mmCIF file of C-alpha atoms in Angstrom:
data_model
loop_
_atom_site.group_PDB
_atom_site.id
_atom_site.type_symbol
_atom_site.label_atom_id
_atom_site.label_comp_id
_atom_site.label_asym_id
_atom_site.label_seq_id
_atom_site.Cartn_x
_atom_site.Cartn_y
_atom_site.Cartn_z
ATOM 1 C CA UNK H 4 -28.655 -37.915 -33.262
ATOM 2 C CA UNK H 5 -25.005 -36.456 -33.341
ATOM 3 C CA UNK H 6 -23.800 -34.560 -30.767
ATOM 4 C CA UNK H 7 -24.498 -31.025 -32.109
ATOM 5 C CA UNK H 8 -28.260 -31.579 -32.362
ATOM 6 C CA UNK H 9 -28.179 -33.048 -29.514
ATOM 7 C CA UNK H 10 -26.868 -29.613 -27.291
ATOM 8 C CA UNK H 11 -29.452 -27.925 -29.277
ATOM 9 C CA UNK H 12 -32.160 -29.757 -28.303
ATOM 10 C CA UNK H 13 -30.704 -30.415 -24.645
ATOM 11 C CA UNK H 14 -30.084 -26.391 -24.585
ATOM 12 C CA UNK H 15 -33.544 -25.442 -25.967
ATOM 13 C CA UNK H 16 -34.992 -28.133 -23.746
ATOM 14 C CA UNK H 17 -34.356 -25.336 -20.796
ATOM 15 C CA UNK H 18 -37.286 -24.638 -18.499
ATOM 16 C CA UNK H 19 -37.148 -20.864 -18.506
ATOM 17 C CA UNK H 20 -38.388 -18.241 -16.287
ATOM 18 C CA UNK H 21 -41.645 -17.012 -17.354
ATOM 19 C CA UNK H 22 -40.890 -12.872 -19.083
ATOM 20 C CA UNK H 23 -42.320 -10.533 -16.273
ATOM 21 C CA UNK H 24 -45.304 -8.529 -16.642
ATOM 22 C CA UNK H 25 -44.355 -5.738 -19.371
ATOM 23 C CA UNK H 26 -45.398 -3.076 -16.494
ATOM 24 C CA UNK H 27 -43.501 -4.783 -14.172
ATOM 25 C CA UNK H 28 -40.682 -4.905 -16.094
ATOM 26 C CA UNK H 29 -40.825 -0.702 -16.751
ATOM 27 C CA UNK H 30 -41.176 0.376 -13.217
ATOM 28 C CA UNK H 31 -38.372 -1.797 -12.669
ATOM 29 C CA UNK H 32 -36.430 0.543 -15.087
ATOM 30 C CA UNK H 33 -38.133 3.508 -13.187
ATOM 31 C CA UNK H 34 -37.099 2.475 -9.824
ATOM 32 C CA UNK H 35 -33.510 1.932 -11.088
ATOM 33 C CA UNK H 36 -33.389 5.353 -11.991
ATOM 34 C CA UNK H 37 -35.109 6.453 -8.713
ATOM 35 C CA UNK H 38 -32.987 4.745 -6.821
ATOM 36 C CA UNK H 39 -29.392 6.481 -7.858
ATOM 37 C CA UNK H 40 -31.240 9.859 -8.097
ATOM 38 C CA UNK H 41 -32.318 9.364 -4.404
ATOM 39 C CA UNK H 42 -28.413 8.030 -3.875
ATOM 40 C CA UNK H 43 -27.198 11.749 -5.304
ATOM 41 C CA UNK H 44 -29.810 13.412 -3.550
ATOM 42 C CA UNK H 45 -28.660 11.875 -0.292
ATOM 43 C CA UNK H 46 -25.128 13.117 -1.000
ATOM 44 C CA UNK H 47 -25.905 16.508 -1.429
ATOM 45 C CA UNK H 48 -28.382 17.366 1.166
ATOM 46 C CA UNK H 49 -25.460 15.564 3.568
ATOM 47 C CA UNK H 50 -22.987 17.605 1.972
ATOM 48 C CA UNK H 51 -25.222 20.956 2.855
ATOM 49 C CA UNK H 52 -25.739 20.000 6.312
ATOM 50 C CA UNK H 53 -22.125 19.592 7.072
ATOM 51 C CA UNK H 54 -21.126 22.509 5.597
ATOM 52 C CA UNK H 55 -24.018 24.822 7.157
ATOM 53 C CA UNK H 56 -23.177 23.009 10.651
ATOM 54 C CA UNK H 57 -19.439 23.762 9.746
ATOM 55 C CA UNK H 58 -20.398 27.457 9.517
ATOM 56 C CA UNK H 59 -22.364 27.989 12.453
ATOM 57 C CA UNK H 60 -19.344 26.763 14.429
ATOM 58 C CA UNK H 61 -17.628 29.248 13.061
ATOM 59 C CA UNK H 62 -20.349 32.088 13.496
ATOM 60 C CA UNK H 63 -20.832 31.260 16.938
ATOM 61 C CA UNK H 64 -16.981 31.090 17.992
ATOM 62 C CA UNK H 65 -16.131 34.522 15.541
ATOM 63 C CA UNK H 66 -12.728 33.758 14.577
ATOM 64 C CA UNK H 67 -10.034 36.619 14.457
ATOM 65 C CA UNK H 68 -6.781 34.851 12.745
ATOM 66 C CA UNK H 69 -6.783 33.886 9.063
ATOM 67 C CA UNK H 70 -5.639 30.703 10.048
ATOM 68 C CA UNK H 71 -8.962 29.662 11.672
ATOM 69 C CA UNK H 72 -10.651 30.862 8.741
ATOM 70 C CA UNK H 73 -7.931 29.187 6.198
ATOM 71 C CA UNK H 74 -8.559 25.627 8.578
ATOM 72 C CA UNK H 75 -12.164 25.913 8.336
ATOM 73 C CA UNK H 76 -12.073 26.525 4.322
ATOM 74 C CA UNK H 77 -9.470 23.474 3.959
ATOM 75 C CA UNK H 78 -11.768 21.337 5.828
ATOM 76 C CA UNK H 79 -14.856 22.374 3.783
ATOM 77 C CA UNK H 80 -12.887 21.930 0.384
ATOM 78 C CA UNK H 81 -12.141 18.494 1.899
ATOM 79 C CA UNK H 82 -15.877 16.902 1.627
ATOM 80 C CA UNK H 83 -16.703 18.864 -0.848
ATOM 81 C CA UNK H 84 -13.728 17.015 -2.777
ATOM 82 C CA UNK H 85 -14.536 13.975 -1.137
ATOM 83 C CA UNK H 86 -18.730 14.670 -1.686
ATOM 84 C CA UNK H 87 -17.769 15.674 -5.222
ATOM 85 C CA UNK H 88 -15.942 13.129 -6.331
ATOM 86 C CA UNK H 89 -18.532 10.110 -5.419
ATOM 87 C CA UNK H 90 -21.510 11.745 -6.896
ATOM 88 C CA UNK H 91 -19.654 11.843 -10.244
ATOM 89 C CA UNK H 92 -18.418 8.240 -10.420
ATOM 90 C CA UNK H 93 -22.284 7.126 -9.565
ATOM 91 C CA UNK H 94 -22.973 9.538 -12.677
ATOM 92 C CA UNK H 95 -20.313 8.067 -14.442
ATOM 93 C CA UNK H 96 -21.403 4.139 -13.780
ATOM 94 C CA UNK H 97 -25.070 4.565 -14.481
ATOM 95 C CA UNK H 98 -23.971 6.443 -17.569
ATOM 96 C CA UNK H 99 -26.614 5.539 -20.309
ATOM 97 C CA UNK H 100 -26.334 3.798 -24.118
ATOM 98 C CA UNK H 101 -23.191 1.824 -22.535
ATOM 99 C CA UNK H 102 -24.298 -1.657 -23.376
ATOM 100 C CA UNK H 103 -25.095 -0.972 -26.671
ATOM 101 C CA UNK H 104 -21.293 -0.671 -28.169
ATOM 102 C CA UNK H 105 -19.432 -4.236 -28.998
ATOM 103 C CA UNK H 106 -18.318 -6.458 -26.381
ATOM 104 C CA UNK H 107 -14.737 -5.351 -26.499
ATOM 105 C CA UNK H 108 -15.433 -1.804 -26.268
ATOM 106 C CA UNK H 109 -17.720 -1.930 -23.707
ATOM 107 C CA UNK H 110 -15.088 -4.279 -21.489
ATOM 108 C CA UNK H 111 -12.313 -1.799 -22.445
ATOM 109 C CA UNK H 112 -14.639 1.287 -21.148
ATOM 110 C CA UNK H 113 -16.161 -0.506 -17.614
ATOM 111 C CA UNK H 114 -12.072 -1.242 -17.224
ATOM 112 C CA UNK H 115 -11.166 2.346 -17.541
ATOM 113 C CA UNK H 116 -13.687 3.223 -15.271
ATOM 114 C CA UNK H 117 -12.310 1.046 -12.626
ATOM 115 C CA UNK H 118 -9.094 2.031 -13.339
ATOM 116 C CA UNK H 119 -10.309 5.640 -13.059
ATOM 117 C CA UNK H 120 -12.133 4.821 -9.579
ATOM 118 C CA UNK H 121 -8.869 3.330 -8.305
ATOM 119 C CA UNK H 122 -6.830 6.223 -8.787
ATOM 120 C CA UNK H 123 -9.380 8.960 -8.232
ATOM 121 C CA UNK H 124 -10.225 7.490 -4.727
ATOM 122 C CA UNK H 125 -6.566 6.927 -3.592
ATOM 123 C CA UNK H 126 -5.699 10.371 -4.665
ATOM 124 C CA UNK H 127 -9.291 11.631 -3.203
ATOM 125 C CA UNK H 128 -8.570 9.414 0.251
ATOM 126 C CA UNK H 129 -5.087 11.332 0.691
ATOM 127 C CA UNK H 130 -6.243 14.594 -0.460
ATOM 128 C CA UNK H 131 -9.016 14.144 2.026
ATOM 129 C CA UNK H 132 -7.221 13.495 4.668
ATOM 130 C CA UNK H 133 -4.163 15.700 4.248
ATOM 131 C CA UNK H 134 -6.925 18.549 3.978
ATOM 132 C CA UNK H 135 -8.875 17.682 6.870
ATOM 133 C CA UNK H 136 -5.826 17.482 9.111
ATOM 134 C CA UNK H 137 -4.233 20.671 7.958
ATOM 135 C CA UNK H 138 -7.476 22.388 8.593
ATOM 136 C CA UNK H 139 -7.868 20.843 11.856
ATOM 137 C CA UNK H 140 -4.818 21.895 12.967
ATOM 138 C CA UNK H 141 -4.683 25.793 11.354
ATOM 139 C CA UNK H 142 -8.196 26.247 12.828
ATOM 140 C CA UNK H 143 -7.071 24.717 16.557
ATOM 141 C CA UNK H 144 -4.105 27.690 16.529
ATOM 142 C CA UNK H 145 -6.072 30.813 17.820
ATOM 143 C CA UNK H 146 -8.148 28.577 20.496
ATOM 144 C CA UNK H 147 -4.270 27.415 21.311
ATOM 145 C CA UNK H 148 -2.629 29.970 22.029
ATOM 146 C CA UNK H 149 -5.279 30.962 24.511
ATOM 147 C CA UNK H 150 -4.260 27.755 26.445
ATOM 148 C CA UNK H 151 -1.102 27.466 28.809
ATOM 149 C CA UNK H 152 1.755 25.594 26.330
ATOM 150 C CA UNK H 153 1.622 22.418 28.394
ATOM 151 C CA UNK H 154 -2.387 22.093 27.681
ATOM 152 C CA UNK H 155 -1.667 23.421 24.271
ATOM 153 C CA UNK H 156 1.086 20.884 23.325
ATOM 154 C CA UNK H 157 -1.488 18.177 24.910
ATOM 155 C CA UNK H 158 -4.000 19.301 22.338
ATOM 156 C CA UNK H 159 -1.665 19.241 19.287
ATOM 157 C CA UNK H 160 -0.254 15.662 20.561
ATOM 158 C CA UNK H 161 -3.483 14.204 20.684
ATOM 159 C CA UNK H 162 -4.855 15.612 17.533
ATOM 160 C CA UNK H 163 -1.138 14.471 16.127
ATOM 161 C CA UNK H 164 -1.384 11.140 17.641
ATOM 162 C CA UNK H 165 -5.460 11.145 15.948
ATOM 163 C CA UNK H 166 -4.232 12.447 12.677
ATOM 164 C CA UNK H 167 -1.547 9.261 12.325
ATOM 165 C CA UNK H 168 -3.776 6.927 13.523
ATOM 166 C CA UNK H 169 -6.237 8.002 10.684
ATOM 167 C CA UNK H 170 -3.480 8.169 8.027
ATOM 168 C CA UNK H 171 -1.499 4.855 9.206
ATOM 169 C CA UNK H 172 -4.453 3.006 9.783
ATOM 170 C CA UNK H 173 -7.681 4.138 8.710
ATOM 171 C CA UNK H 174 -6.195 5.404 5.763
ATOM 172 C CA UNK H 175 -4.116 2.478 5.055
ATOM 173 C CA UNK H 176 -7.608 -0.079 5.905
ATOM 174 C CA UNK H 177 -9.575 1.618 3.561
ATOM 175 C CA UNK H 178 -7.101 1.542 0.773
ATOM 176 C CA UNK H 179 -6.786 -2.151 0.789
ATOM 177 C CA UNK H 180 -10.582 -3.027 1.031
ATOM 178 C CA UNK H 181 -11.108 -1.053 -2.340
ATOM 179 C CA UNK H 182 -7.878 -2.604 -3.252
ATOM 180 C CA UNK H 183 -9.703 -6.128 -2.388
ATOM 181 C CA UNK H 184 -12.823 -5.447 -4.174
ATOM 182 C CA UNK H 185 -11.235 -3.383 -7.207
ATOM 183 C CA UNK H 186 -8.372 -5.005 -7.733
ATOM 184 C CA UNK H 187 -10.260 -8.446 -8.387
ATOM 185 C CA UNK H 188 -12.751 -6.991 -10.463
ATOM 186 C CA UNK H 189 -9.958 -5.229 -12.933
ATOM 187 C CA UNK H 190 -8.151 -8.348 -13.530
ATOM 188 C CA UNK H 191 -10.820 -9.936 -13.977
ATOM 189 C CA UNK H 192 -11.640 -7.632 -16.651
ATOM 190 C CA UNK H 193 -8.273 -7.626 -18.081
ATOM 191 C CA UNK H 194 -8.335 -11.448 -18.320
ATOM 192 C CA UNK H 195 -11.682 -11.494 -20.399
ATOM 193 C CA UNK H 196 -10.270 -8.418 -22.630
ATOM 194 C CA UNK H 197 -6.753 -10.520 -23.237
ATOM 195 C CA UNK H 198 -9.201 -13.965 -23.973
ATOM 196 C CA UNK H 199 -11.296 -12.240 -27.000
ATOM 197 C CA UNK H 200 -8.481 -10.700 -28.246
ATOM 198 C CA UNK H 201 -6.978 -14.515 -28.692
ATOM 199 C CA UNK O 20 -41.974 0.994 -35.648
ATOM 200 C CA UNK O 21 -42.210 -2.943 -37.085
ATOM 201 C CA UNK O 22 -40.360 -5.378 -37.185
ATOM 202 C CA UNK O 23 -40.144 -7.634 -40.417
ATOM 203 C CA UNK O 24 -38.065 -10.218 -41.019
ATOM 204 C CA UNK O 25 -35.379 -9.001 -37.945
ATOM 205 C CA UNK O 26 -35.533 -4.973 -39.767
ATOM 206 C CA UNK O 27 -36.617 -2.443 -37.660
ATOM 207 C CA UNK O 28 -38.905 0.189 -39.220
ATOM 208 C CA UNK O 29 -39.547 3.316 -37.825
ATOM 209 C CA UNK O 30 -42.957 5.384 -38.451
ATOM 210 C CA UNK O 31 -44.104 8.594 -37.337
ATOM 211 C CA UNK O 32 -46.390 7.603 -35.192
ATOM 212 C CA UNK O 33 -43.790 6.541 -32.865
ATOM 213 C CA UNK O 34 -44.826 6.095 -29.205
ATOM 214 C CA UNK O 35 -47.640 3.692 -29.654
ATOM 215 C CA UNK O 36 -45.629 2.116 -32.579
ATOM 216 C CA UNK O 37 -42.937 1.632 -30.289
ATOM 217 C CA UNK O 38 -44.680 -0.091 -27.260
ATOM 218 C CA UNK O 39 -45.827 -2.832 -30.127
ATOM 219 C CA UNK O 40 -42.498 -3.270 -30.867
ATOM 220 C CA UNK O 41 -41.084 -3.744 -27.962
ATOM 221 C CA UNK O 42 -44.507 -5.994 -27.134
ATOM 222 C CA UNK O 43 -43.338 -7.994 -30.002
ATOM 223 C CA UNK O 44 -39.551 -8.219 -29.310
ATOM 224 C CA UNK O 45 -40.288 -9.093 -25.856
ATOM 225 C CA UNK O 46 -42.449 -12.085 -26.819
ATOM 226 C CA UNK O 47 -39.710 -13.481 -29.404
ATOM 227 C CA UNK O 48 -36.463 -12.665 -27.393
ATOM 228 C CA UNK O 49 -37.354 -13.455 -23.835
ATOM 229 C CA UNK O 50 -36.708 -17.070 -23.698
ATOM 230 C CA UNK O 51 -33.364 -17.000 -26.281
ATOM 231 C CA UNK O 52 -32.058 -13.657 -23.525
ATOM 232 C CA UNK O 53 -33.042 -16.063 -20.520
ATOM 233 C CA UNK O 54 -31.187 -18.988 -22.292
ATOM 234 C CA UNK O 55 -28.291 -16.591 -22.928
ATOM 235 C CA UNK O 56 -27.804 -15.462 -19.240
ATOM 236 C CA UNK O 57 -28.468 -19.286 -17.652
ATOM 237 C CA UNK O 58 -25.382 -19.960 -20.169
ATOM 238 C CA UNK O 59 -23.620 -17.514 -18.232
ATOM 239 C CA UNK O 60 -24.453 -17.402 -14.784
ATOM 240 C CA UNK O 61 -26.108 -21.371 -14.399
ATOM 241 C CA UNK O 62 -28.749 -19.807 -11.295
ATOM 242 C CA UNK O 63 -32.462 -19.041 -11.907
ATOM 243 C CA UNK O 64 -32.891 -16.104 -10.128
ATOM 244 C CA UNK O 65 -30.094 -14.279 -11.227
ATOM 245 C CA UNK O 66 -30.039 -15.007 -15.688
ATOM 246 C CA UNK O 67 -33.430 -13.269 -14.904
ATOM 247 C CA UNK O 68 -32.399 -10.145 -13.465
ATOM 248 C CA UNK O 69 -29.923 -9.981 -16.300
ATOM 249 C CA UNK O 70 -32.650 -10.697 -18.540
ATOM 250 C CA UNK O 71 -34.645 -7.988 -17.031
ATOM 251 C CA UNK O 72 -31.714 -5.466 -17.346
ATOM 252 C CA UNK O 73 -31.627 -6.283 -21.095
ATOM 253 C CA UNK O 74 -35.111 -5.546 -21.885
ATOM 254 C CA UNK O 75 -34.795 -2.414 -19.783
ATOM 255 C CA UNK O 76 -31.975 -1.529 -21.994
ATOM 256 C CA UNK O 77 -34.105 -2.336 -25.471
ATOM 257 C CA UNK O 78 -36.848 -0.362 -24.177
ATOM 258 C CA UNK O 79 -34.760 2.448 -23.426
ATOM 259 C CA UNK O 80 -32.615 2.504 -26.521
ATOM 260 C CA UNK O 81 -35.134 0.992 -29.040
ATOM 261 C CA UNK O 82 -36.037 4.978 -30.437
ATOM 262 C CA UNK O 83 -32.009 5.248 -30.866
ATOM 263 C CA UNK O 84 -31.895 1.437 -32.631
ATOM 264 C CA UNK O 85 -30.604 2.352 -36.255
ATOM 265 C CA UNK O 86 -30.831 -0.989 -38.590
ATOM 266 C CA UNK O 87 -27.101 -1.205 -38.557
ATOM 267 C CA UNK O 88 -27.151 -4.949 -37.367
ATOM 268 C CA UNK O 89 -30.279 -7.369 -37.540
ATOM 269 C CA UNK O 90 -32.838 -6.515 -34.225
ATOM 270 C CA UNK O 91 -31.463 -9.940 -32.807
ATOM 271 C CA UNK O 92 -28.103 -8.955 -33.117
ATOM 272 C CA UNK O 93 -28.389 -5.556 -31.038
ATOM 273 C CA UNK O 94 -30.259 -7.854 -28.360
ATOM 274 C CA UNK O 95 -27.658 -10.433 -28.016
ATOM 275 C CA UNK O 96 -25.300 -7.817 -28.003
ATOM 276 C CA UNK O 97 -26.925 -5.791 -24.944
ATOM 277 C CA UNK O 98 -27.556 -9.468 -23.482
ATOM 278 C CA UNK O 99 -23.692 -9.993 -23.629
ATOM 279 C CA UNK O 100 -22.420 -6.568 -22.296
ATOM 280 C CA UNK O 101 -24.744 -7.148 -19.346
ATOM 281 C CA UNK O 102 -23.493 -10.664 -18.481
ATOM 282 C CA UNK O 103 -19.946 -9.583 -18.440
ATOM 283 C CA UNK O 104 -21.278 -6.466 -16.317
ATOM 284 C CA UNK O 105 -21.623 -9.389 -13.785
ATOM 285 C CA UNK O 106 -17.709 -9.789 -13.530
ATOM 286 C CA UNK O 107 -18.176 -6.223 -11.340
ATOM 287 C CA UNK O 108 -20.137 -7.922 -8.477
ATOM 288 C CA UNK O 109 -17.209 -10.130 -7.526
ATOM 289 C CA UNK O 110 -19.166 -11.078 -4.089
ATOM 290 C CA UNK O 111 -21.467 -13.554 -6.045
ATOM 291 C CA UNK O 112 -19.835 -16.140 -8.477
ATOM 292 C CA UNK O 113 -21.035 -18.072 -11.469
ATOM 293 C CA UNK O 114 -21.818 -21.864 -9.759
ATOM 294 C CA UNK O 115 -19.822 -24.153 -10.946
ATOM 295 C CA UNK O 116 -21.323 -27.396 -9.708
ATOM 296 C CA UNK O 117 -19.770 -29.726 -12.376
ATOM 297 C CA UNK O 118 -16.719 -29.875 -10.731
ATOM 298 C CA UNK O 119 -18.140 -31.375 -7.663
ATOM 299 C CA UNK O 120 -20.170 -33.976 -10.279
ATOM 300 C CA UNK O 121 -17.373 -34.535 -12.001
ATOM 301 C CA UNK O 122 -15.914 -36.455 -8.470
ATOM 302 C CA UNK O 123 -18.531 -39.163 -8.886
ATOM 303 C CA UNK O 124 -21.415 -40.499 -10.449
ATOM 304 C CA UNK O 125 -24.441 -38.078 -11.159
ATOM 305 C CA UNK O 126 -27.450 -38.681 -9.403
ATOM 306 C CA UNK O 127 -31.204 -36.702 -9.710
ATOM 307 C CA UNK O 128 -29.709 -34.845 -12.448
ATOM 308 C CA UNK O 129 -31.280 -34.780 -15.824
ATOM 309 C CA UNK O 130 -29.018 -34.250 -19.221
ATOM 310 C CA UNK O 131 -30.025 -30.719 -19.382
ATOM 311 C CA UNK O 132 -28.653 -29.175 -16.258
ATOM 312 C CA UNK O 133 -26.002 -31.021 -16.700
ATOM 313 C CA UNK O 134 -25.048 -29.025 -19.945
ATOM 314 C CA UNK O 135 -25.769 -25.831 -18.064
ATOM 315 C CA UNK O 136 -23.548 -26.773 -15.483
ATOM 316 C CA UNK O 137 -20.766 -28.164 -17.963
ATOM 317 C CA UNK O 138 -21.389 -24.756 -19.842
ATOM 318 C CA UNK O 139 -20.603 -22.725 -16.515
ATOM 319 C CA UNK O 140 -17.232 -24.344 -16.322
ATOM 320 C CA UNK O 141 -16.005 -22.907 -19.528
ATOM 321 C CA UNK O 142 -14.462 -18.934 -19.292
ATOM 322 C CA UNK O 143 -16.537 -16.656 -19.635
ATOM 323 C CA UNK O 144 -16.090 -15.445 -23.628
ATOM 324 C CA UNK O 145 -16.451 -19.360 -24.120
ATOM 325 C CA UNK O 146 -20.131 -19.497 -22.226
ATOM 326 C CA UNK O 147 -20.871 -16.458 -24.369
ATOM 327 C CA UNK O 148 -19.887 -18.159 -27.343
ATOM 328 C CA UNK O 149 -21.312 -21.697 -26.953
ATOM 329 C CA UNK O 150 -24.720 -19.643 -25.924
ATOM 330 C CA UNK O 151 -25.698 -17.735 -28.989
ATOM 331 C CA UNK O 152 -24.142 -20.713 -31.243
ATOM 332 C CA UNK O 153 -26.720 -23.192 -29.661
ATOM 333 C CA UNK O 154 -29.314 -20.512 -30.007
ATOM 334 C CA UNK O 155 -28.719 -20.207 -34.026
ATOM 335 C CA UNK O 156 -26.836 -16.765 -33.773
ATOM 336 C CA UNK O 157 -24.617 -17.313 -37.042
ATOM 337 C CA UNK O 158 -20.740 -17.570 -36.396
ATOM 338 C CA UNK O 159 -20.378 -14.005 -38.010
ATOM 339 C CA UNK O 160 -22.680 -12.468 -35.666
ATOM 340 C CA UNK O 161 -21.443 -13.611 -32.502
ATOM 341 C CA UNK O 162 -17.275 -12.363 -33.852
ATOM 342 C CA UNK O 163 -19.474 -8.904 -34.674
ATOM 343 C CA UNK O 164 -20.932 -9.160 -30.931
ATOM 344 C CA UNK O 165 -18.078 -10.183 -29.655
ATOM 345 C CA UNK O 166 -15.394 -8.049 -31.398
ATOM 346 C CA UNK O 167 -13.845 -11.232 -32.594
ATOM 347 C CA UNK O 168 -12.652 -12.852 -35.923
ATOM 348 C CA UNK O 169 -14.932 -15.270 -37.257
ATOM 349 C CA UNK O 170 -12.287 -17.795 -37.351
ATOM 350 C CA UNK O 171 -11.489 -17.641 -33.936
ATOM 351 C CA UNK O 172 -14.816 -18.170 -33.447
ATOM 352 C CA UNK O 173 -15.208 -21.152 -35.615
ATOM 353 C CA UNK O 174 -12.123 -22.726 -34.023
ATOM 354 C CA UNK O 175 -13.761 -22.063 -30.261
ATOM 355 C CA UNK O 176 -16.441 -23.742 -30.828
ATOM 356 C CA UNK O 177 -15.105 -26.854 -32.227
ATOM 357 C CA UNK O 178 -12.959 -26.978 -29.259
ATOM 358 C CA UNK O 179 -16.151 -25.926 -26.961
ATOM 359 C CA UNK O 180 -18.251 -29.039 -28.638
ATOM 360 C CA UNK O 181 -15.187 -31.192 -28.192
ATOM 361 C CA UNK O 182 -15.082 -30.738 -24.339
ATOM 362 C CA UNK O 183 -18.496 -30.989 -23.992
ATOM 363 C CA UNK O 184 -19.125 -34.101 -25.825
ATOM 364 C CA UNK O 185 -15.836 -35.707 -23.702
ATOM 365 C CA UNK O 186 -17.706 -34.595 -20.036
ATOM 366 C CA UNK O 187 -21.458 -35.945 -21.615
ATOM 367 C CA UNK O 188 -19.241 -39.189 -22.776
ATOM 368 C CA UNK O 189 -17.464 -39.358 -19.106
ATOM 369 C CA UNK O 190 -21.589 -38.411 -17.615
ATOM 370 C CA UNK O 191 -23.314 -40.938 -19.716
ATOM 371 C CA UNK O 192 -20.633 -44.158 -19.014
#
């Protein structure tokens, strides 16, 4: 036997898993779909209950100066943004038909999607925080300047001091685990893309 | 819908048409899909989730399937995409055990895992490759799947068969 007939048969020669039940096999594909609705759902209903707690804060403290009210806007644009911007990759990954379309196109479309993630949550992560913090601090003024300027300047240091730590550290942290994870997975990409175009 | 000779008819009477089908296309393709993803991941468990994602895929998309490649084709093709969709999950890696064998002599291992594992060493276009060529899939079809020319194919898997037959010479001395 020469070797070619003889991968065949070895390859053939492959105990394989016995196919599911068909039924099984469909409410798998249901469950799928259950699952990231539920995901989305989750999102949203958390996105809701921030905002609506966000708002009685502000109901029960009645603000005077447009900078409270400009703070507490900022910070709800902020997970909104933030909110926002995950629900529509999830959208955007589970997006249907994609495995259809030829190997190269579909490699060339799950690395532009990466790419996409990589930029959109950097630019999300700063815009996040440089919201949050700029509404923090606009909606702290009129509570402030009720304060002597020693417990004021207190305040402001230690939401300063918070506000660095987040962006120097917390910031920086989360950056490079997506960096970690990301990173890996789009050259890996780009190193199967460069092979079948050899 | 039928299927005859790897053409896909449709008829109006779609639904239950449809479910026979896929019944059929299920019976013929599960064990070549299954074959496909051990190719490409060398575990069990995990060439049958792929599997499982495929046929998920063909169920869903069979009522969109227009005959421009053979039935077999569109599978393999869906097969593929979904194997490379496993470069994404970066925590779990494609086991490579033939490296370890390669250290010393083989023992409790029969000729066919061995290929597996030998298979699993190779890049991951090259797996892809050697796969649907040892499961018939003509040359032309796996460039078309692959978005390949047919020559580069042809030359990959003389070199494939070339490195395999060296490791089963180095396994069988």
């Amino acid at each position: 036997m020469n070797a070619d007939d003889k991968f065949q048969q070895l390859w053939r020669s492959k105990k394989t898993a016995p196919a599911p039940d068909i039924k099984a096999l469909l409410a798998k594909a249901a469950k799928v779909k259950g699952a990231v609705k539920r995901k989305l759902i989750l999102s949203y209903v958390l996105l809701t209950a921030t905002i609506i707690w966000i708002c009685c804060i502000v109901a029960w403290s009645h603000p005077k100066m447009i900078t409270t009210w400009i703070g507490v806007v900022l910070a709800i644009v902020a997970i909104l943004l933030y909110l926002a911007s995950s629900a529509g990759l999830i959208k955007q990954l589970f997006a249907k038909g994609q495995e259809e379309v030829p190997v190269q196109e579909y490699l060339q479309n799950m690395l532009q999607i990466r790419e996409k993630q990589r930029h959109l949550q950097r630019g999300i992560l700063n815009a996040y925080f440089i919201l949050l913090f700029s509404g923090l601090a606009l909606y702290m003024i009129e509570y402030a300047r009720r304060l002597p300027a020693t417990t004021a300047a207190l305040v402001y240091g230690a939401v300063t001091v918070w506000g660095l730590i987040n962006w120097f550290y917390f910031r920086k942290k989360a950056i490079a685990k997506q960096e970690q994870s990301l990173g890996a997975v789009i050259s890996k990409l780009e190193a199967v893309i460069a092979d079948t175009k050899n | 819908m039928t299927i005859q000779n790897g053409i896909l008819t449709k008829s109006p009477n779609s639904s239950s048409s449809q479910q026979r089908a896929f019944d059929e296309l299920y019976a013929d393709y599960w064990d070549k899909v299954f074959r496909l993803c051990m190719g490409y991941v060398n575990d069990d468990d995990w060439a049958k989730d792929i599997a499982q994602d495929t046929f998920i895929t063909v169920w869903q998309q069979l009522s969109n399937f227009r005959n421009e490649a053979a039935i077999g084709t569109w599978i393999f093709r869906i097969a593929c995409n979904n194997c490379l969709r496993q470069l994404e999950r970066s925590s779990k890696f494609v086991r490579k055990e033939v490296d370890k064998a390669e250290e010393g002599p083989v023992v409790n291992e029969d000729e066919v895992n061995f290929l597996y594992q030998c298979i699993a060493t190779l890049n991951e276009t090259d797996r892809l490759i050697i796969s649907m060529e040892l499961e018939d899939v003509k040359q032309a079809e796996i460039a078309g799947i692959l978005g390949m020319s047919e020559s580069n194919v042809r030359v990959r898997i003389h070199r494939i068969k070339e490195k395999l037959t060296e490791k089963f010479k180095a396994y069988e001395r």
